[in-house]
Coordinates of C-alpha atoms in Angstrom, one line a residue:
Chain H
M1 CA 22.3 -16.4 7.2
Q2 CA 22.3 -13.4 9.6
P3 CA 18.7 -12.4 10.5
L4 CA 17.7 -8.8 9.6
V5 CA 15.7 -8.7 12.9
E6 CA 16.4 -10.8 15.9
L7 CA 14.4 -10.8 19.1
N8 CA 15.8 -12.8 22.0
H9 CA 13.6 -13.6 25.0
V10 CA 11.9 -10.2 24.8
A11 CA 9.4 -9.2 27.4
F12 CA 7.3 -6.0 27.5
G13 CA 4.6 -4.5 29.6
Y14 CA 2.7 -1.3 30.4
G15 CA 3.3 -0.7 34.1
S16 CA 2.8 -4.1 35.9
E17 CA 0.5 -5.4 33.1
P18 CA 2.5 -7.8 30.9
V19 CA 1.8 -7.5 27.2
L20 CA 4.5 -9.7 25.7
E21 CA 6.4 -12.6 27.3
D22 CA 9.5 -14.4 26.2
I23 CA 9.3 -13.5 22.5
C24 CA 12.0 -15.2 20.3
L25 CA 11.7 -14.2 16.6
H26 CA 13.9 -14.0 13.6
L27 CA 13.1 -12.2 10.4
H28 CA 15.5 -12.9 7.5
P29 CA 16.3 -10.6 4.5
G30 CA 13.6 -11.1 1.9
Q31 CA 10.9 -12.5 4.2
F32 CA 7.3 -11.5 3.8
A33 CA 5.6 -12.2 7.2
A34 CA 2.4 -11.3 9.1
L35 CA 1.7 -11.1 12.8
V36 CA -1.8 -12.3 13.5
G37 CA -3.6 -12.5 16.8
P38 CA -6.7 -11.1 18.6
S39 CA -6.9 -7.5 19.8
G40 CA -4.7 -6.9 22.8
A41 CA -2.4 -9.8 21.8
G42 CA 0.5 -7.3 21.6
K43 CA 0.9 -7.1 17.8
T44 CA 1.4 -3.3 17.6
S45 CA 3.6 -3.4 20.7
L46 CA 5.8 -6.0 19.1
L47 CA 6.1 -3.8 15.9
K48 CA 7.0 -0.8 18.0
L49 CA 9.7 -2.8 19.9
I50 CA 11.2 -3.7 16.5
L51 CA 11.0 -0.1 15.4
G52 CA 12.8 1.0 18.6
V53 CA 9.9 3.3 19.7
L54 CA 9.2 1.1 22.8
Q55 CA 11.9 -0.4 24.9
P56 CA 11.8 -4.0 26.1
A57 CA 11.6 -4.7 29.8
R58 CA 13.8 -7.8 29.3
G59 CA 15.6 -9.4 26.4
E60 CA 17.4 -8.0 23.4
I61 CA 16.4 -6.8 20.0
C62 CA 19.0 -6.7 17.2
V63 CA 18.5 -5.2 13.8
H64 CA 21.3 -5.9 11.2
G65 CA 23.1 -7.8 14.0
K66 CA 23.3 -4.7 16.3
S67 CA 21.4 -4.3 19.5
L68 CA 19.0 -1.4 19.4
N69 CA 19.6 -0.2 23.0
G70 CA 17.0 2.5 22.9
R71 CA 17.8 3.9 19.5
P72 CA 15.4 3.8 16.6
A73 CA 16.0 0.9 14.2
P74 CA 18.2 1.9 11.2
R75 CA 16.9 1.7 7.6
V76 CA 13.3 0.8 8.5
G77 CA 10.2 2.2 6.7
Y78 CA 7.1 2.3 8.8
V79 CA 3.5 2.7 7.7
P80 CA 1.2 3.4 10.7
Q81 CA -2.4 2.5 10.9
L82 CA -4.5 4.8 8.7
E83 CA -6.7 5.5 11.8
S84 CA -3.8 7.1 13.6
V85 CA -3.3 9.8 10.9
D86 CA -4.5 13.3 11.5
W87 CA -6.4 13.7 8.2
N88 CA -7.2 17.4 8.8
F89 CA -3.5 18.3 9.0
P90 CA -2.7 20.7 6.2
V91 CA -0.3 18.6 4.1
T92 CA -0.3 17.6 0.5
V93 CA 0.7 14.1 -0.8
E94 CA 4.1 15.5 -1.8
Q95 CA 4.8 17.0 1.6
V96 CA 4.0 13.7 3.3
V97 CA 6.2 11.7 1.0
L98 CA 9.1 14.2 1.5
M99 CA 8.9 13.5 5.2
G100 CA 10.5 10.1 4.4
R101 CA 13.6 11.9 3.3
V102 CA 14.0 13.9 6.5
R103 CA 17.4 12.3 7.3
R104 CA 18.8 12.5 3.8
S105 CA 17.9 15.9 2.4
G106 CA 19.9 19.1 3.1
V107 CA 19.5 21.8 5.7
W108 CA 17.2 24.0 3.6
P109 CA 13.5 23.9 4.4
W110 CA 12.6 23.4 0.7
P111 CA 13.1 20.1 -1.2
G112 CA 16.1 19.9 -3.6
V113 CA 16.0 18.8 -7.2
E114 CA 17.0 15.2 -6.2
D115 CA 14.2 15.1 -3.5
R116 CA 11.5 16.1 -6.0
R117 CA 12.8 13.6 -8.6
R118 CA 12.6 10.8 -6.1
V119 CA 9.1 11.8 -5.0
R120 CA 7.9 11.7 -8.6
E121 CA 9.6 8.4 -9.1
V122 CA 8.1 6.7 -6.0
L123 CA 4.6 8.1 -6.7
E124 CA 4.8 6.8 -10.3
R125 CA 5.9 3.5 -9.1
L126 CA 2.9 3.2 -6.8
E127 CA 0.6 4.5 -9.6
I128 CA -0.4 7.7 -7.9
G129 CA 1.8 10.0 -9.9
G130 CA -1.0 12.6 -10.6
L131 CA -1.9 13.2 -6.9
A132 CA 1.2 15.0 -5.6
G133 CA -0.5 18.3 -5.1
R134 CA -3.7 16.9 -3.4
H135 CA -4.5 17.3 0.2
I136 CA -4.3 13.9 2.0
R137 CA -8.0 13.9 3.0
D138 CA -9.1 14.1 -0.7
L139 CA -8.0 10.6 -1.5
S140 CA -9.6 7.1 -1.4
G141 CA -8.5 4.6 1.2
G142 CA -6.3 2.8 -1.2
Q143 CA -4.6 6.0 -2.3
Q144 CA -4.0 7.0 1.3
Q145 CA -2.4 3.7 2.0
R146 CA -0.1 4.2 -1.0
V147 CA 0.9 7.7 0.0
F148 CA 2.2 6.4 3.4
L149 CA 3.8 3.4 1.7
A150 CA 5.5 6.0 -0.7
R151 CA 6.8 7.9 2.4
A152 CA 8.3 4.6 3.7
L153 CA 9.8 3.6 0.4
I154 CA 11.5 6.9 -0.3
A155 CA 13.6 6.4 2.8
E156 CA 15.2 3.4 1.0
P157 CA 14.6 1.0 3.8
D158 CA 15.8 -2.6 4.1
L159 CA 12.7 -3.5 6.1
L160 CA 9.1 -2.3 5.7
V161 CA 6.8 -2.5 8.7
L162 CA 3.1 -1.9 8.2
D163 CA 0.5 -1.8 11.0
E164 CA -2.8 -3.2 9.9
P165 CA -2.6 -2.2 6.2
T166 CA -5.8 -4.1 5.4
T167 CA -7.9 -2.5 8.2
G168 CA -10.2 0.5 7.4
V169 CA -10.3 -0.1 3.6
D170 CA -12.8 -2.1 1.6
M171 CA -12.1 -5.8 0.6
R172 CA -10.9 -5.0 -2.9
T173 CA -8.5 -2.3 -1.7
A174 CA -7.1 -4.7 1.0
E175 CA -6.5 -7.3 -1.8
N176 CA -4.7 -4.7 -3.9
V177 CA -2.5 -3.6 -1.0
L178 CA -1.4 -7.1 -0.3
H179 CA -0.7 -7.7 -4.0
M180 CA 1.4 -4.6 -4.1
L181 CA 3.3 -5.7 -1.0
A182 CA 3.9 -9.2 -2.5
H183 CA 5.3 -7.4 -5.6
L184 CA 7.6 -5.3 -3.5
N185 CA 8.7 -8.4 -1.7
Q186 CA 9.5 -10.0 -5.0
Q187 CA 11.8 -7.1 -5.8
G188 CA 13.8 -8.0 -2.6
M189 CA 12.1 -6.0 0.2
T190 CA 11.7 -7.6 3.6
I191 CA 8.2 -6.9 4.9
L192 CA 6.5 -7.4 8.3
I193 CA 2.8 -6.6 8.7
T194 CA 0.1 -7.1 11.3
T195 CA -3.4 -8.1 10.3
H196 CA -6.7 -9.2 11.6
D197 CA -7.7 -10.8 8.3
L198 CA -6.7 -14.5 8.6
N199 CA -8.1 -15.4 5.2
A200 CA -6.1 -12.6 3.5
A201 CA -3.0 -13.7 5.4
A202 CA -3.5 -17.4 4.4
G203 CA -4.0 -16.3 0.8
H204 CA -1.1 -13.8 0.4
L205 CA 1.7 -14.4 3.0
P206 CA 4.3 -17.1 2.9
W207 CA 5.0 -16.8 6.6
V208 CA 2.7 -16.2 9.5
V209 CA 3.4 -15.6 13.2
C210 CA 0.5 -16.4 15.6
L211 CA 0.8 -14.1 18.6
N212 CA -1.0 -13.9 21.9
R213 CA 1.3 -12.5 24.5
R214 CA 3.8 -15.1 23.3
V215 CA 4.6 -16.7 20.0
I216 CA 2.0 -19.6 19.7
A217 CA 3.3 -20.8 16.4
Q218 CA 5.0 -19.6 13.2
G219 CA 5.4 -21.0 9.7
P220 CA 3.7 -21.1 6.3
P221 CA -0.1 -20.6 6.8
D222 CA -1.0 -24.0 5.4
E223 CA 1.1 -25.7 8.0
I224 CA 0.3 -23.6 11.1
F225 CA -3.3 -22.5 10.5
T226 CA -4.7 -25.6 12.3
T227 CA -7.7 -25.7 14.6
E228 CA -5.5 -26.2 17.6
T229 CA -3.1 -23.3 17.0
L230 CA -5.9 -20.9 16.1
N231 CA -8.0 -22.0 19.1
E232 CA -5.0 -21.3 21.3
T233 CA -4.2 -18.0 19.6
Y234 CA -7.8 -16.7 19.6
R235 CA -9.1 -18.5 22.7
G236 CA -12.2 -19.5 20.8
D237 CA -13.6 -22.1 18.5
M238 CA -12.0 -21.7 15.1
L239 CA -12.8 -23.7 11.9
V240 CA -10.2 -24.3 9.2
I241 CA -11.5 -25.4 5.8
R242 CA -9.2 -26.5 3.0
Q243 CA -10.6 -26.5 -0.5
D244 CA -9.1 -26.4 -4.0
G245 CA -5.7 -25.7 -2.4
M246 CA -7.0 -22.7 -0.6
L247 CA -7.4 -22.2 3.1
F248 CA -10.4 -20.6 4.8
V249 CA -10.5 -19.7 8.5
Q250 CA -13.8 -18.9 10.2
Q251 CA -15.1 -18.8 13.7
K252 CA -17.1 -22.0 14.3
P253 CA -20.8 -21.4 13.7
H254 CA -22.6 -21.5 17.0
G255 CA -25.5 -23.6 15.8
H256 CA -27.9 -20.7 15.8
T257 CA -29.2 -18.1 13.4
Y258 CA -30.4 -14.6 13.9
H259 CA -33.9 -16.0 14.5
D260 CA -32.7 -17.4 17.9
L261 CA -31.1 -14.0 18.9
V262 CA -33.8 -11.6 17.5
P263 CA -37.1 -13.6 17.4
N264 CA -39.2 -10.7 16.2
P265 CA -37.0 -8.5 14.1
V266 CA -38.4 -5.2 12.7
A267 CA -38.4 -5.6 8.9
G268 CA -36.9 -2.9 6.7
E269 CA -38.4 -1.7 3.5
A270 CA -37.0 -2.6 0.1
M271 CA -37.5 0.4 -2.1
P272 CA -38.2 -0.1 -5.8
Q273 CA -35.4 1.4 -7.8
T274 CA -36.6 4.1 -10.1
P275 CA -34.4 5.4 -13.0
E276 CA -34.2 8.8 -11.3
S277 CA -32.8 7.5 -8.0
N278 CA -30.2 5.7 -10.0
N279 CA -29.2 8.8 -11.9
G280 CA -25.4 9.3 -11.6
R281 CA -25.2 8.2 -7.9
L282 CA -25.3 4.5 -7.8
S283 CA -23.2 4.1 -11.0
S284 CA -20.2 5.8 -9.6
T285 CA -17.1 3.7 -9.7
V286 CA -14.9 3.0 -6.7
S287 CA -11.4 4.2 -7.3
V288 CA -8.5 2.5 -5.6
Chain U
M1 CA -0.1 60.7 2.9
D2 CA 1.0 63.0 5.7
V3 CA -2.0 61.9 7.7
F4 CA -0.7 58.3 7.6
L5 CA 2.8 59.3 8.5
Q6 CA 1.8 61.7 11.2
P7 CA 1.9 59.3 14.1
F8 CA 5.4 58.3 13.1
Q9 CA 6.8 61.6 14.3
F10 CA 6.5 60.2 17.8
E11 CA 9.3 57.9 18.9
F12 CA 7.0 55.9 21.1
F13 CA 4.8 55.2 18.1
R14 CA 7.7 54.2 15.9
N15 CA 9.0 51.8 18.6
G16 CA 5.5 50.5 19.3
T17 CA 4.7 49.8 15.7
L18 CA 7.9 48.0 15.0
A19 CA 7.4 45.9 18.1
A20 CA 3.8 45.1 17.2
V21 CA 4.7 44.0 13.7
L22 CA 7.6 41.8 15.0
V23 CA 5.6 40.3 17.8
G24 CA 2.5 39.8 15.6
G25 CA 4.6 38.0 13.0
L26 CA 6.5 36.0 15.6
C27 CA 3.3 34.8 17.4
G28 CA 1.7 34.1 14.0
L29 CA 4.7 31.9 13.0
I30 CA 4.8 29.9 16.3
G31 CA 1.1 29.8 16.5
V32 CA 0.9 27.4 13.4
Y33 CA 2.8 24.7 15.4
I34 CA 0.7 25.4 18.5
V35 CA -2.6 25.2 16.8
L36 CA -1.7 22.1 14.7
R37 CA -0.6 20.2 17.8
G38 CA -3.8 21.1 19.6
M39 CA -1.8 23.0 22.2
S40 CA -3.7 26.3 22.1
Y41 CA -4.0 26.2 25.8
I42 CA -0.2 26.1 26.4
G43 CA 0.3 29.7 25.1
H44 CA -2.3 30.9 27.5
G45 CA -0.9 28.9 30.4
L46 CA 2.8 29.5 29.8
S47 CA 2.4 33.3 29.6
H48 CA 0.8 33.1 33.1
A49 CA 3.7 30.9 34.3
I50 CA 6.2 33.4 33.0
F51 CA 4.4 36.1 34.9
G52 CA 5.2 34.2 38.1
G53 CA 8.8 34.0 36.9
A54 CA 8.9 37.7 36.2
V55 CA 7.8 38.5 39.7
V56 CA 10.4 36.1 41.2
A57 CA 13.1 37.6 39.1
F58 CA 12.1 41.1 40.3
V59 CA 12.1 40.1 44.0
M60 CA 15.4 38.3 43.7
T61 CA 16.8 41.2 41.5
W62 CA 17.7 38.9 38.7
N63 CA 17.8 40.0 35.1
F64 CA 14.1 40.0 34.0
Y65 CA 14.7 38.3 30.6
L66 CA 16.9 35.6 32.1
G67 CA 14.8 34.9 35.2
A68 CA 11.5 34.9 33.4
G69 CA 12.9 33.0 30.4
L70 CA 14.4 30.3 32.5
W71 CA 11.2 30.0 34.6
G72 CA 9.0 29.7 31.4
F73 CA 11.4 27.2 29.8
L74 CA 11.4 25.0 33.0
A75 CA 7.6 25.2 33.2
A76 CA 7.3 24.0 29.5
V77 CA 9.8 21.2 30.1
L78 CA 8.0 20.2 33.2
I79 CA 4.7 20.0 31.3
N80 CA 6.2 18.0 28.5
Q81 CA 7.8 15.5 30.9
T82 CA 4.6 15.2 33.0
V83 CA 2.6 14.3 29.9
R84 CA 5.3 11.9 28.6
R85 CA 5.9 10.0 31.8
T86 CA 2.5 10.0 33.5
R87 CA -1.1 9.4 32.6
I88 CA -2.0 13.1 33.2
S89 CA -3.3 14.7 30.0
A90 CA -1.7 17.8 28.6
D91 CA -4.5 20.2 29.4
A92 CA -4.5 19.1 33.0
A93 CA -0.7 19.3 33.3
I94 CA -0.8 22.8 31.8
G95 CA -3.6 23.8 34.2
V96 CA -1.8 22.7 37.3
I97 CA 1.8 23.8 36.5
T98 CA 1.1 27.2 34.9
T99 CA -1.6 28.3 37.3
A100 CA 0.5 27.4 40.3
S101 CA 3.4 29.4 38.8
F102 CA 1.1 32.4 38.2
A103 CA -0.1 32.0 41.9
I104 CA 3.5 32.3 43.1
G105 CA 3.7 35.6 41.3
V106 CA 0.4 36.8 42.8
A107 CA 1.4 35.6 46.3
L108 CA 4.8 37.4 46.1
I109 CA 3.1 40.6 45.0
S110 CA 0.6 40.5 47.9
R111 CA 3.3 39.6 50.4
Y112 CA 5.7 42.3 49.5
R113 CA 3.6 45.4 49.0
R114 CA 6.6 47.6 48.5
F115 CA 6.7 47.2 44.7
T116 CA 7.8 50.2 42.9
R117 CA 7.4 48.6 39.5
S118 CA 4.0 48.2 38.0
F119 CA 3.0 44.8 36.8
D120 CA 0.1 46.2 34.9
A121 CA 2.2 46.2 31.7
A122 CA 3.0 42.5 32.2
L123 CA -0.7 41.7 32.6
F124 CA -2.3 43.8 30.0
G125 CA 0.6 44.9 27.8
N126 CA 1.9 48.4 27.1
I127 CA 2.9 48.9 23.6
L128 CA 3.3 52.6 24.0
G129 CA 5.9 52.2 26.7
V130 CA 8.2 50.1 24.5
T131 CA 11.7 51.5 24.5
G132 CA 14.3 51.1 21.8
Q133 CA 16.0 48.4 23.9
D134 CA 12.8 46.4 24.1
V135 CA 12.5 46.6 20.3
L136 CA 16.0 45.2 20.0
V137 CA 15.2 42.3 22.3
V138 CA 12.0 41.5 20.3
A139 CA 14.0 41.7 17.0
A140 CA 16.7 39.4 18.4
V141 CA 14.2 36.9 19.6
T142 CA 12.3 37.0 16.3
L143 CA 15.6 36.5 14.4
M144 CA 16.5 33.5 16.6
V145 CA 13.1 31.9 16.4
G146 CA 13.0 32.5 12.6
A147 CA 16.4 30.9 12.2
I148 CA 15.6 27.8 14.3
I149 CA 12.3 27.2 12.5
F150 CA 14.0 27.8 9.1
F151 CA 16.8 25.2 9.7
L152 CA 14.6 22.7 11.5
Y153 CA 11.6 23.2 9.2
K154 CA 11.4 19.5 8.1
Q155 CA 12.0 18.0 11.5
L156 CA 9.4 20.3 13.1
L157 CA 6.8 19.6 10.4
F158 CA 7.3 15.8 10.8
T159 CA 7.2 16.0 14.6
T160 CA 4.1 18.1 14.5
F161 CA 2.3 15.8 12.1
D162 CA 3.2 12.5 13.8
A163 CA 5.8 12.5 16.5
E164 CA 6.0 8.7 17.0
V165 CA 6.5 8.0 13.3
A166 CA 9.0 10.9 13.0
Q167 CA 11.1 9.2 15.7
V168 CA 11.2 6.0 13.6
Y169 CA 12.4 8.0 10.6
G170 CA 15.4 9.3 12.7
V171 CA 14.0 12.7 14.0
K172 CA 15.1 13.3 17.5
T173 CA 11.6 14.3 18.6
E174 CA 12.4 14.7 22.3
W175 CA 15.2 17.2 21.5
I176 CA 12.9 19.0 19.0
D177 CA 10.1 19.2 21.7
T178 CA 12.6 20.7 24.2
L179 CA 13.9 23.2 21.7
F180 CA 10.4 24.2 20.8
S181 CA 9.6 24.8 24.5
L182 CA 12.6 27.1 24.6
V183 CA 11.5 28.9 21.5
L184 CA 8.0 29.3 22.8
A185 CA 9.2 30.6 26.2
A186 CA 11.5 33.1 24.5
A187 CA 8.7 34.3 22.2
L188 CA 6.3 34.7 25.1
I189 CA 8.7 36.8 27.1
A190 CA 9.5 39.0 24.2
S191 CA 5.7 39.5 23.6
M192 CA 4.7 39.9 27.2
Q193 CA 5.7 43.5 27.7
I194 CA 3.9 44.4 24.5
L195 CA 0.7 42.3 24.4
G196 CA 0.4 41.4 28.0
V197 CA -0.1 37.9 29.6
T198 CA -3.8 38.1 29.0
L199 CA -3.7 38.8 25.3
I200 CA -0.8 36.6 24.1
A201 CA -2.9 33.5 23.7
A202 CA -5.1 35.2 21.1
A203 CA -2.2 36.5 19.1
L204 CA -0.8 32.9 19.0
V205 CA -4.0 31.2 18.0
I206 CA -6.0 33.6 15.8
P207 CA -3.6 34.2 12.9
A208 CA -2.9 30.4 12.7
I209 CA -6.5 29.3 12.5
T210 CA -7.3 32.1 10.1
A211 CA -4.5 30.9 7.8
R212 CA -5.7 27.3 8.2
L213 CA -9.1 28.3 6.9
L214 CA -7.4 29.8 3.8
T215 CA -5.1 26.9 2.8
D216 CA -4.6 23.1 2.9
S217 CA -0.8 23.5 2.5
F218 CA 1.5 23.6 5.5
N219 CA 4.0 25.9 3.7
R220 CA 1.4 28.4 2.7
M221 CA -0.1 28.3 6.2
I222 CA 3.2 29.3 7.7
V223 CA 3.6 32.2 5.4
L224 CA 0.0 33.4 5.7
S225 CA -0.1 33.1 9.5
T226 CA 3.1 35.1 9.9
L227 CA 1.8 37.8 7.4
I228 CA -1.6 38.0 9.1
G229 CA 0.1 38.5 12.5
A230 CA 2.4 41.2 11.2
V231 CA -0.2 43.1 9.2
T232 CA -2.8 43.1 12.0
G233 CA 0.0 44.3 14.3
L234 CA 0.6 47.3 12.0
I235 CA -3.0 48.1 11.2
G236 CA -4.0 47.6 14.9
M237 CA -1.4 50.1 16.0
Y238 CA -2.7 52.7 13.5
L239 CA -6.3 52.1 14.6
S240 CA -5.5 52.3 18.2
Y241 CA -3.8 55.7 17.6
Y242 CA -6.8 57.1 15.9
V243 CA -9.6 55.6 18.0
D244 CA -7.7 55.9 21.2
V245 CA -8.1 52.4 22.5
S246 CA -5.4 50.2 24.1
S247 CA -3.1 48.9 21.3
G248 CA -2.9 45.2 22.5
A249 CA -6.7 45.0 22.6
T250 CA -7.1 46.7 19.2
I251 CA -4.7 44.2 17.6
V252 CA -6.5 41.2 19.1
L253 CA -9.9 42.6 18.2
L254 CA -8.7 43.2 14.6
Q255 CA -7.4 39.7 14.4
A256 CA -10.7 38.3 15.7
T257 CA -12.6 40.4 13.1
A258 CA -10.3 39.1 10.3
F259 CA -10.9 35.5 11.5
G260 CA -14.7 36.1 11.6
L261 CA -14.7 37.5 8.0
V262 CA -12.5 34.7 6.6
L263 CA -14.7 32.1 8.4
M264 CA -17.8 33.7 6.9
I265 CA -16.4 33.9 3.4
T266 CA -15.0 30.3 3.3
S267 CA -18.3 28.9 4.6
L268 CA -20.2 30.8 1.9
Q269 CA -17.7 29.5 -0.7
K270 CA -18.1 25.9 0.5
R271 CA -21.9 26.3 0.4
A272 CA -21.7 27.7 -3.1
A273 CA -19.4 24.8 -4.2
R274 CA -21.9 22.3 -2.7
R275 CA -24.7 23.9 -4.6
L276 CA -22.7 23.7 -7.8
I277 CA -22.2 19.9 -7.3
H278 CA -25.9 19.4 -6.7
T279 CA -26.9 21.2 -9.8
H280 CA -24.5 19.0 -11.8
L281 CA -26.2 15.9 -10.5

């Protein structure tokens, strides 16, 4: 089978500083894969090489069997880190999603009937149909993630690339995002993400690439999440626990507690909860 | 009614008002992109760079618009490329390139003291000296800039919001950036004779930030900013006629007052909205 994305002996660096060395990687149509590795391992650089935003110093990157050669990758939807978004920019949800159709809609500045229909459709599909007119700042973390996913999906991509979709949102939202991606993958979408959350990767992704300047290992998480590979990837003492068919990864406990580090901690004060202080504030629900 | 129409019997006032409305709207329109990209300083810097170009054009007896335009465009491209290819930040690159260019103008003026032409107008603006031909140039530039922004609206919006992601989605951001530099240089040259090097930056920034306070929608911000620029141009001209103060300064002071009022009103509204939420709790 022809890989959707193919990296052959790719190297990349900023100035004389090497970031990635000899990367060989194939991504097949329908794959759902995560890049994991410590900060500075080159995860985001690797994504940007695949997107065609950065150019490799050596090696070749092919998408759909064609070498990129400095052009942006065709038919790719990209969801950047939420942190990189300018949340004060005056745009509504609909205006952001419409950006995804920049190549397909006509020359007029306003969206056509077809554009509007597609925006409604993709927002309904991601269950944020009622938010089209909202400013992007007035959304929860999960809703923000969905808006940028909607912008990627409306471009009708063959490949979805997401940079740290589980960072900057709470645990429940991160879980929801991964379930949503798994659902999209089941509908045929090829997906590549980066993540810091090894446990989330172990629980949700069928394919994981361990990266630290070079590819340390890749495969299904229950095969490659071993103490040896993770130690080599993270250059630290990692602990892998298997229980009830699940996989847990943790940095090895250092044989100390906070008592050893902070011998005389200043205690906080646990306030008694009065009915008044609970009035309306603590009972608010978290929307995703 | 006659009182309001009275100044229009003078040709210089008719020309000046038309130019002020066009330049006000033009700067308001472009200002939206400048402010949202955090490039407020570039309007200030480039107008100074263009001053250098204008003096060079005069000394070499080139056509003013071509010489100054080319100079401004090259300065803008040089700033863009310096930021893209080196670790020098945008504000530093603007500071070096535009001030050096301004200095070339100053040096040439001090070296060749036989200038017959006054550069006061270029520095401080001279709306009342606007000729019919100047109005035509301003109208042509406004039409060109308007057309470019109209047809590249979506690409410009995406590039302004997030240039790197826009590139992934197939927008030729480098080309868009270069074209925008050209548009900006053209707009600055058209505005220079009217508002002057020293006042252009305000006309670029104030309508846009005032509009930003009034709306969270990009489309509305574009319309509002253009309108604020054009309307303050018109009212500023009137005021300057009656209070006998320099037109460029009157327009900018009027814009600053409008900004102050809008800021005050929106802050009060926000405070009122907060109080409303508190009473509901």
